[in-house]
Amino acid sequence: MLERVAEGVQVHRSELLENNTVVVHGRDGVLLVDAGITGAEMTCLADDLRELGRPVVAGFSTHPDWDHVLWHAGLGDAPRYGTARCAASLRDVLSQPDWKARVAEGLPPEIAEDTPPALYGLVTGLPVGTTRLPWDGPEVRIIEHTAHAPGHAALLIEEGRVLVAGDMLSDVFVPMFDDTDDPVEGYLAGLGALEGVADDVDVLVPGHGSVARGDEVRARIALDRAYVEDLRDGRECDDPRVVSPRPGWEWASGIHDGQVRRLAGRDA
């Protein structure tokens, strides 16, 4: 289940939404980024790491969406980090007495019974402005930005030249906007932050979909930018993720339709 994408970096892909959990090898164990998404899949991941003799020594959630803040007892009790804004958003969720029911309502029905809530969202916020992940392993740069979700951050694994992009730069999902006053400009600013490190990247791991390498990294950034600018300027969308999605992903084009309606409502 673990696929090597660079020296010391592996990916474990979930089946339903093609979530990519990233495993970064350090001296005494591994960093686990965006663990998910079903109990069976996380058990499989824990078993794989146990067979390798590699305990989880740190976790990181790129943003507070449900499928990026899961955990499993088999992965141990290592500290799980996120940005300060990511952690604050999760605290707001967990402070609600009916949070489990609210989270369950948002789960795909196919996996609702196998998505464990017990360790959901237990993320420690790093101090505001933190740019390096505190762990005993390869240098990991934190690139916080304003796209998609509160406190969203990408991680740049500098030695391996791997960018872990969270819910951006996917080949199956178009850019998905946060519910802010100006989601389009916020998203473009986030893309600018990722473009600013593109020269240091050989491998891109999106939150969902396939890994990109070499020139495809900048091509993914350009595709996302074109999509956002087309929506901003009212142009007809010809993004392949909308007009010719991969088989089985036709439903994802509905995300685009919803965003068009949402932006039209803001401008009304």
mmCIF file of C-alpha atoms in Angstrom:
data_model
loop_
_atom_site.group_PDB
_atom_site.id
_atom_site.type_symbol
_atom_site.label_atom_id
_atom_site.label_comp_id
_atom_site.label_asym_id
_atom_site.label_seq_id
_atom_site.Cartn_x
_atom_site.Cartn_y
_atom_site.Cartn_z
ATOM 1 C CA MET A 1 0.000 0.000 0.000
ATOM 2 C CA LEU A 2 2.972 2.361 0.497
ATOM 3 C CA GLU A 3 4.350 3.878 -2.712
ATOM 4 C CA ARG A 4 7.779 5.505 -2.752
ATOM 5 C CA VAL A 5 7.675 8.930 -4.414
ATOM 6 C CA ALA A 6 11.112 10.222 -3.376
ATOM 7 C CA GLU A 7 13.986 9.262 -1.119
ATOM 8 C CA GLY A 8 12.505 8.909 2.355
ATOM 9 C CA VAL A 9 8.971 9.833 1.270
ATOM 10 C CA GLN A 10 6.086 7.434 0.662
ATOM 11 C CA VAL A 11 2.378 7.795 -0.081
ATOM 12 C CA HIS A 12 -0.561 5.701 1.115
ATOM 13 C CA ARG A 13 -3.656 6.305 -1.030
ATOM 14 C CA SER A 14 -7.217 5.922 0.154
ATOM 15 C CA GLU A 15 -9.667 4.286 -2.228
ATOM 16 C CA LEU A 16 -12.874 6.321 -2.255
ATOM 17 C CA LEU A 17 -11.576 9.896 -2.648
ATOM 18 C CA GLU A 18 -7.958 9.062 -3.506
ATOM 19 C CA ASN A 19 -6.722 10.834 -0.379
ATOM 20 C CA ASN A 20 -2.955 10.793 -0.148
ATOM 21 C CA THR A 21 -1.451 10.188 3.275
ATOM 22 C CA VAL A 22 2.226 11.135 3.155
ATOM 23 C CA VAL A 23 4.891 9.286 5.166
ATOM 24 C CA VAL A 24 8.199 11.093 5.717
ATOM 25 C CA HIS A 25 11.002 9.033 7.231
ATOM 26 C CA GLY A 26 13.091 10.562 10.002
ATOM 27 C CA ARG A 27 15.806 9.233 12.269
ATOM 28 C CA ASP A 28 13.595 7.624 14.925
ATOM 29 C CA GLY A 29 10.319 7.227 13.063
ATOM 30 C CA VAL A 30 7.991 8.871 10.575
ATOM 31 C CA LEU A 31 5.984 12.032 10.106
ATOM 32 C CA LEU A 32 2.434 11.261 8.975
ATOM 33 C CA VAL A 33 0.633 13.958 6.977
ATOM 34 C CA ASP A 34 -3.177 13.846 6.563
ATOM 35 C CA ALA A 35 -3.849 10.319 7.820
ATOM 36 C CA GLY A 36 -6.994 8.761 6.392
ATOM 37 C CA ILE A 37 -9.573 7.982 5.660
ATOM 38 C CA THR A 38 -11.331 4.790 6.816
ATOM 39 C CA GLY A 39 -10.538 2.756 9.875
ATOM 40 C CA ALA A 40 -9.551 -0.196 7.702
ATOM 41 C CA GLU A 41 -7.186 1.938 5.631
ATOM 42 C CA MET A 42 -5.531 3.486 8.663
ATOM 43 C CA THR A 43 -5.171 0.034 10.226
ATOM 44 C CA CYS A 44 -3.470 -1.118 7.025
ATOM 45 C CA LEU A 45 -1.150 1.878 7.170
ATOM 46 C CA ALA A 46 -0.328 1.215 10.831
ATOM 47 C CA ASP A 47 0.414 -2.435 10.021
ATOM 48 C CA ASP A 48 2.695 -1.452 7.131
ATOM 49 C CA LEU A 49 4.656 0.928 9.340
ATOM 50 C CA ARG A 50 4.885 -1.664 12.116
ATOM 51 C CA GLU A 51 6.324 -4.201 9.669
ATOM 52 C CA LEU A 52 8.908 -1.611 8.646
ATOM 53 C CA GLY A 53 9.741 -0.955 12.293
ATOM 54 C CA ARG A 54 8.890 2.728 11.866
ATOM 55 C CA PRO A 55 6.748 4.270 14.612
ATOM 56 C CA VAL A 56 4.832 7.485 14.010
ATOM 57 C CA VAL A 57 6.660 10.277 15.869
ATOM 58 C CA ALA A 58 4.670 13.257 14.534
ATOM 59 C CA GLY A 59 1.535 14.028 12.575
ATOM 60 C CA PHE A 60 0.413 17.057 10.587
ATOM 61 C CA SER A 61 -2.950 18.128 9.182
ATOM 62 C CA THR A 62 -2.712 20.456 6.203
ATOM 63 C CA HIS A 63 -6.142 21.938 6.971
ATOM 64 C CA PRO A 64 -9.270 21.324 9.072
ATOM 65 C CA ASP A 65 -11.483 19.479 6.542
ATOM 66 C CA TRP A 66 -12.850 16.220 7.968
ATOM 67 C CA ASP A 67 -10.758 13.918 5.766
ATOM 68 C CA HIS A 68 -7.487 15.561 6.826
ATOM 69 C CA VAL A 69 -7.911 15.485 10.614
ATOM 70 C CA LEU A 70 -8.547 11.784 11.221
ATOM 71 C CA TRP A 71 -6.425 9.423 13.287
ATOM 72 C CA HIS A 72 -6.397 5.823 14.485
ATOM 73 C CA ALA A 73 -5.251 4.282 17.759
ATOM 74 C CA GLY A 74 -2.976 1.949 15.809
ATOM 75 C CA LEU A 75 -0.934 4.970 14.712
ATOM 76 C CA GLY A 76 0.018 5.754 18.304
ATOM 77 C CA ASP A 77 -0.176 8.952 20.324
ATOM 78 C CA ALA A 78 2.440 11.121 18.638
ATOM 79 C CA PRO A 79 1.826 14.893 18.654
ATOM 80 C CA ARG A 80 -0.354 16.017 15.758
ATOM 81 C CA TYR A 81 0.281 19.530 14.464
ATOM 82 C CA GLY A 82 -1.405 22.074 12.261
ATOM 83 C CA THR A 83 -1.292 25.825 11.856
ATOM 84 C CA ALA A 84 -2.745 27.980 14.609
ATOM 85 C CA ARG A 85 -5.782 28.834 12.459
ATOM 86 C CA CYS A 86 -6.336 25.194 11.541
ATOM 87 C CA ALA A 87 -6.308 24.170 15.213
ATOM 88 C CA ALA A 88 -8.603 27.048 16.187
ATOM 89 C CA SER A 89 -11.128 26.002 13.540
ATOM 90 C CA LEU A 90 -11.094 22.453 14.888
ATOM 91 C CA ARG A 91 -11.538 23.655 18.464
ATOM 92 C CA ASP A 92 -14.668 25.488 17.358
ATOM 93 C CA VAL A 93 -16.019 22.260 15.859
ATOM 94 C CA LEU A 94 -15.167 20.108 18.873
ATOM 95 C CA SER A 95 -16.691 22.625 21.285
ATOM 96 C CA GLN A 96 -20.157 21.910 19.903
ATOM 97 C CA PRO A 97 -22.020 19.241 21.908
ATOM 98 C CA ASP A 98 -23.349 17.646 18.712
ATOM 99 C CA TRP A 99 -20.069 17.770 16.771
ATOM 100 C CA LYS A 100 -20.027 14.034 16.076
ATOM 101 C CA ALA A 101 -23.442 14.190 14.454
ATOM 102 C CA ARG A 102 -22.447 17.242 12.427
ATOM 103 C CA VAL A 103 -19.269 15.573 11.170
ATOM 104 C CA ALA A 104 -21.166 12.376 10.370
ATOM 105 C CA GLU A 105 -23.625 14.320 8.214
ATOM 106 C CA GLY A 106 -20.781 15.420 5.965
ATOM 107 C CA LEU A 107 -19.279 11.970 5.435
ATOM 108 C CA PRO A 108 -19.784 10.029 2.208
ATOM 109 C CA PRO A 109 -22.378 7.354 3.038
ATOM 110 C CA GLU A 110 -20.132 4.634 1.633
ATOM 111 C CA ILE A 111 -17.644 5.079 4.482
ATOM 112 C CA ALA A 112 -19.700 6.667 7.246
ATOM 113 C CA GLU A 113 -19.676 3.482 9.330
ATOM 114 C CA ASP A 114 -15.921 3.017 8.971
ATOM 115 C CA THR A 115 -14.673 6.528 9.664
ATOM 116 C CA PRO A 116 -13.541 6.601 13.307
ATOM 117 C CA PRO A 117 -14.510 9.767 15.238
ATOM 118 C CA ALA A 118 -12.690 8.999 18.503
ATOM 119 C CA LEU A 119 -9.443 10.867 17.708
ATOM 120 C CA TYR A 120 -10.950 13.342 15.257
ATOM 121 C CA GLY A 121 -9.454 16.826 15.119
ATOM 122 C CA LEU A 122 -7.005 16.541 18.025
ATOM 123 C CA VAL A 123 -4.494 18.900 16.446
ATOM 124 C CA THR A 124 -2.047 21.127 18.300
ATOM 125 C CA GLY A 125 -1.699 24.544 16.737
ATOM 126 C CA LEU A 126 1.837 25.701 16.080
ATOM 127 C CA PRO A 127 2.693 29.281 17.056
ATOM 128 C CA VAL A 128 1.609 31.861 14.492
ATOM 129 C CA GLY A 129 4.320 32.366 11.913
ATOM 130 C CA THR A 130 5.982 28.978 12.414
ATOM 131 C CA THR A 131 7.758 28.047 9.180
ATOM 132 C CA ARG A 132 9.532 24.811 10.195
ATOM 133 C CA LEU A 133 7.914 21.644 11.461
ATOM 134 C CA PRO A 134 9.217 20.730 14.938
ATOM 135 C CA TRP A 135 10.379 17.152 14.541
ATOM 136 C CA ASP A 136 13.583 15.120 14.422
ATOM 137 C CA GLY A 137 13.710 14.438 10.702
ATOM 138 C CA PRO A 138 14.346 16.089 7.341
ATOM 139 C CA GLU A 139 13.703 19.826 7.218
ATOM 140 C CA VAL A 140 10.030 20.461 6.460
ATOM 141 C CA ARG A 141 9.003 24.000 5.550
ATOM 142 C CA ILE A 142 5.446 25.089 6.387
ATOM 143 C CA ILE A 143 3.833 27.269 3.717
ATOM 144 C CA GLU A 144 0.634 28.711 5.154
ATOM 145 C CA HIS A 145 -1.698 30.518 2.796
ATOM 146 C CA THR A 146 -5.261 31.737 2.320
ATOM 147 C CA ALA A 147 -6.712 29.220 -0.143
ATOM 148 C CA HIS A 148 -9.409 26.588 0.376
ATOM 149 C CA ALA A 149 -9.694 26.407 4.179
ATOM 150 C CA PRO A 150 -8.748 28.271 7.384
ATOM 151 C CA GLY A 151 -5.072 27.851 8.172
ATOM 152 C CA HIS A 152 -4.353 25.738 5.107
ATOM 153 C CA ALA A 153 -0.678 24.892 4.745
ATOM 154 C CA ALA A 154 1.472 23.034 2.276
ATOM 155 C CA LEU A 155 4.646 21.284 3.376
ATOM 156 C CA LEU A 156 7.909 21.401 1.458
ATOM 157 C CA ILE A 157 10.193 18.469 2.286
ATOM 158 C CA GLU A 158 13.347 20.243 1.289
ATOM 159 C CA GLU A 159 15.839 17.383 1.025
ATOM 160 C CA GLY A 160 13.479 15.233 -1.047
ATOM 161 C CA ARG A 161 12.165 18.258 -3.024
ATOM 162 C CA VAL A 162 8.601 17.101 -2.366
ATOM 163 C CA LEU A 163 5.644 19.473 -2.022
ATOM 164 C CA VAL A 164 2.682 18.158 -0.023
ATOM 165 C CA ALA A 165 -0.059 20.457 -1.259
ATOM 166 C CA GLY A 166 -3.128 19.546 0.784
ATOM 167 C CA ASP A 167 -6.372 20.187 -1.107
ATOM 168 C CA MET A 168 -4.788 21.999 -4.036
ATOM 169 C CA LEU A 169 -3.191 21.089 -7.378
ATOM 170 C CA SER A 170 -5.296 17.939 -7.791
ATOM 171 C CA ASP A 171 -5.951 16.239 -11.113
ATOM 172 C CA VAL A 172 -9.423 15.109 -10.001
ATOM 173 C CA PHE A 173 -10.792 18.130 -8.089
ATOM 174 C CA VAL A 174 -10.963 21.699 -9.345
ATOM 175 C CA PRO A 175 -9.936 24.428 -6.876
ATOM 176 C CA MET A 176 -12.483 24.529 -4.054
ATOM 177 C CA PHE A 177 -13.087 27.891 -2.424
ATOM 178 C CA ASP A 178 -13.317 28.706 1.261
ATOM 179 C CA ASP A 179 -16.338 30.580 2.603
ATOM 180 C CA THR A 180 -14.676 33.984 2.931
ATOM 181 C CA ASP A 181 -15.450 37.487 1.761
ATOM 182 C CA ASP A 182 -13.092 37.172 -1.209
ATOM 183 C CA PRO A 183 -12.430 33.476 -1.856
ATOM 184 C CA VAL A 184 -11.137 33.983 -5.401
ATOM 185 C CA GLU A 185 -8.354 36.420 -4.528
ATOM 186 C CA GLY A 186 -7.550 34.346 -1.468
ATOM 187 C CA TYR A 187 -7.133 31.301 -3.649
ATOM 188 C CA LEU A 188 -4.949 33.134 -6.133
ATOM 189 C CA ALA A 189 -2.744 34.287 -3.267
ATOM 190 C CA GLY A 190 -2.421 30.679 -2.127
ATOM 191 C CA LEU A 191 -1.432 29.587 -5.605
ATOM 192 C CA GLY A 192 1.146 32.365 -5.633
ATOM 193 C CA ALA A 193 2.650 30.990 -2.410
ATOM 194 C CA LEU A 194 2.977 27.533 -3.955
ATOM 195 C CA GLU A 195 4.352 28.938 -7.196
ATOM 196 C CA GLY A 196 6.984 30.738 -5.143
ATOM 197 C CA VAL A 197 8.562 27.407 -4.149
ATOM 198 C CA ALA A 198 8.023 25.554 -7.430
ATOM 199 C CA ASP A 199 11.696 25.835 -8.396
ATOM 200 C CA ASP A 200 12.512 23.763 -5.294
ATOM 201 C CA VAL A 201 10.045 20.979 -6.144
ATOM 202 C CA ASP A 202 10.498 17.803 -8.187
ATOM 203 C CA VAL A 203 7.500 15.892 -6.820
ATOM 204 C CA LEU A 204 4.036 17.168 -5.954
ATOM 205 C CA VAL A 205 1.645 15.173 -3.765
ATOM 206 C CA PRO A 206 -1.876 16.635 -3.809
ATOM 207 C CA GLY A 207 -4.434 15.836 -1.165
ATOM 208 C CA HIS A 208 -6.412 13.865 -3.741
ATOM 209 C CA GLY A 209 -5.434 12.246 -7.011
ATOM 210 C CA SER A 210 -2.186 11.369 -8.705
ATOM 211 C CA VAL A 211 1.340 12.494 -7.901
ATOM 212 C CA ALA A 212 2.922 15.006 -10.311
ATOM 213 C CA ARG A 213 6.587 15.163 -11.261
ATOM 214 C CA GLY A 214 8.915 17.549 -13.060
ATOM 215 C CA ASP A 215 7.267 19.985 -15.457
ATOM 216 C CA GLU A 216 3.846 18.695 -14.454
ATOM 217 C CA VAL A 217 4.180 20.513 -11.125
ATOM 218 C CA ARG A 218 4.048 23.942 -12.750
ATOM 219 C CA ALA A 219 1.401 22.670 -15.181
ATOM 220 C CA ARG A 220 -0.852 21.835 -12.214
ATOM 221 C CA ILE A 221 -0.350 25.317 -10.775
ATOM 222 C CA ALA A 222 -1.140 26.891 -14.145
ATOM 223 C CA LEU A 223 -4.285 24.766 -14.543
ATOM 224 C CA ASP A 224 -5.598 25.781 -11.132
ATOM 225 C CA ARG A 225 -4.797 29.427 -11.788
ATOM 226 C CA ALA A 226 -6.596 29.356 -15.152
ATOM 227 C CA TYR A 227 -9.667 27.795 -13.548
ATOM 228 C CA VAL A 228 -9.850 30.417 -10.798
ATOM 229 C CA GLU A 229 -9.281 33.311 -13.186
ATOM 230 C CA ASP A 230 -11.946 31.992 -15.575
ATOM 231 C CA LEU A 231 -14.493 31.931 -12.755
ATOM 232 C CA ARG A 232 -13.418 35.364 -11.577
ATOM 233 C CA ASP A 233 -13.766 36.858 -15.053
ATOM 234 C CA GLY A 234 -16.950 35.020 -16.023
ATOM 235 C CA ARG A 235 -15.397 32.989 -18.841
ATOM 236 C CA GLU A 236 -16.736 29.611 -19.896
ATOM 237 C CA CYS A 237 -14.865 26.808 -18.197
ATOM 238 C CA ASP A 238 -12.906 24.358 -20.345
ATOM 239 C CA ASP A 239 -11.014 22.744 -17.477
ATOM 240 C CA PRO A 240 -10.602 19.003 -18.197
ATOM 241 C CA ARG A 241 -11.646 18.148 -14.638
ATOM 242 C CA VAL A 242 -15.032 19.661 -15.493
ATOM 243 C CA VAL A 243 -15.564 18.936 -19.199
ATOM 244 C CA SER A 244 -13.794 15.556 -19.446
ATOM 245 C CA PRO A 245 -13.310 14.153 -15.943
ATOM 246 C CA ARG A 246 -11.657 10.821 -15.301
ATOM 247 C CA PRO A 247 -14.068 7.854 -15.395
ATOM 248 C CA GLY A 248 -15.746 7.558 -12.026
ATOM 249 C CA TRP A 249 -15.141 11.212 -11.206
ATOM 250 C CA GLU A 250 -17.956 12.715 -13.241
ATOM 251 C CA TRP A 251 -19.720 13.671 -10.005
ATOM 252 C CA ALA A 252 -16.883 16.043 -9.106
ATOM 253 C CA SER A 253 -17.901 18.447 -11.868
ATOM 254 C CA GLY A 254 -20.833 19.348 -9.636
ATOM 255 C CA ILE A 255 -18.355 21.199 -7.427
ATOM 256 C CA HIS A 256 -17.767 23.586 -10.317
ATOM 257 C CA ASP A 257 -21.488 24.129 -10.886
ATOM 258 C CA GLY A 258 -21.979 24.967 -7.227
ATOM 259 C CA GLN A 259 -19.117 27.442 -7.225
ATOM 260 C CA VAL A 260 -20.436 29.207 -10.311
ATOM 261 C CA ARG A 261 -23.805 29.659 -8.592
ATOM 262 C CA ARG A 262 -22.157 30.797 -5.377
ATOM 263 C CA LEU A 263 -20.012 33.445 -7.058
ATOM 264 C CA ALA A 264 -22.976 34.627 -9.134
ATOM 265 C CA GLY A 265 -24.922 35.087 -5.902
ATOM 266 C CA ARG A 266 -22.122 37.200 -4.419
ATOM 267 C CA ASP A 267 -22.165 39.457 -7.452
ATOM 268 C CA ALA A 268 -25.947 39.800 -7.551
#
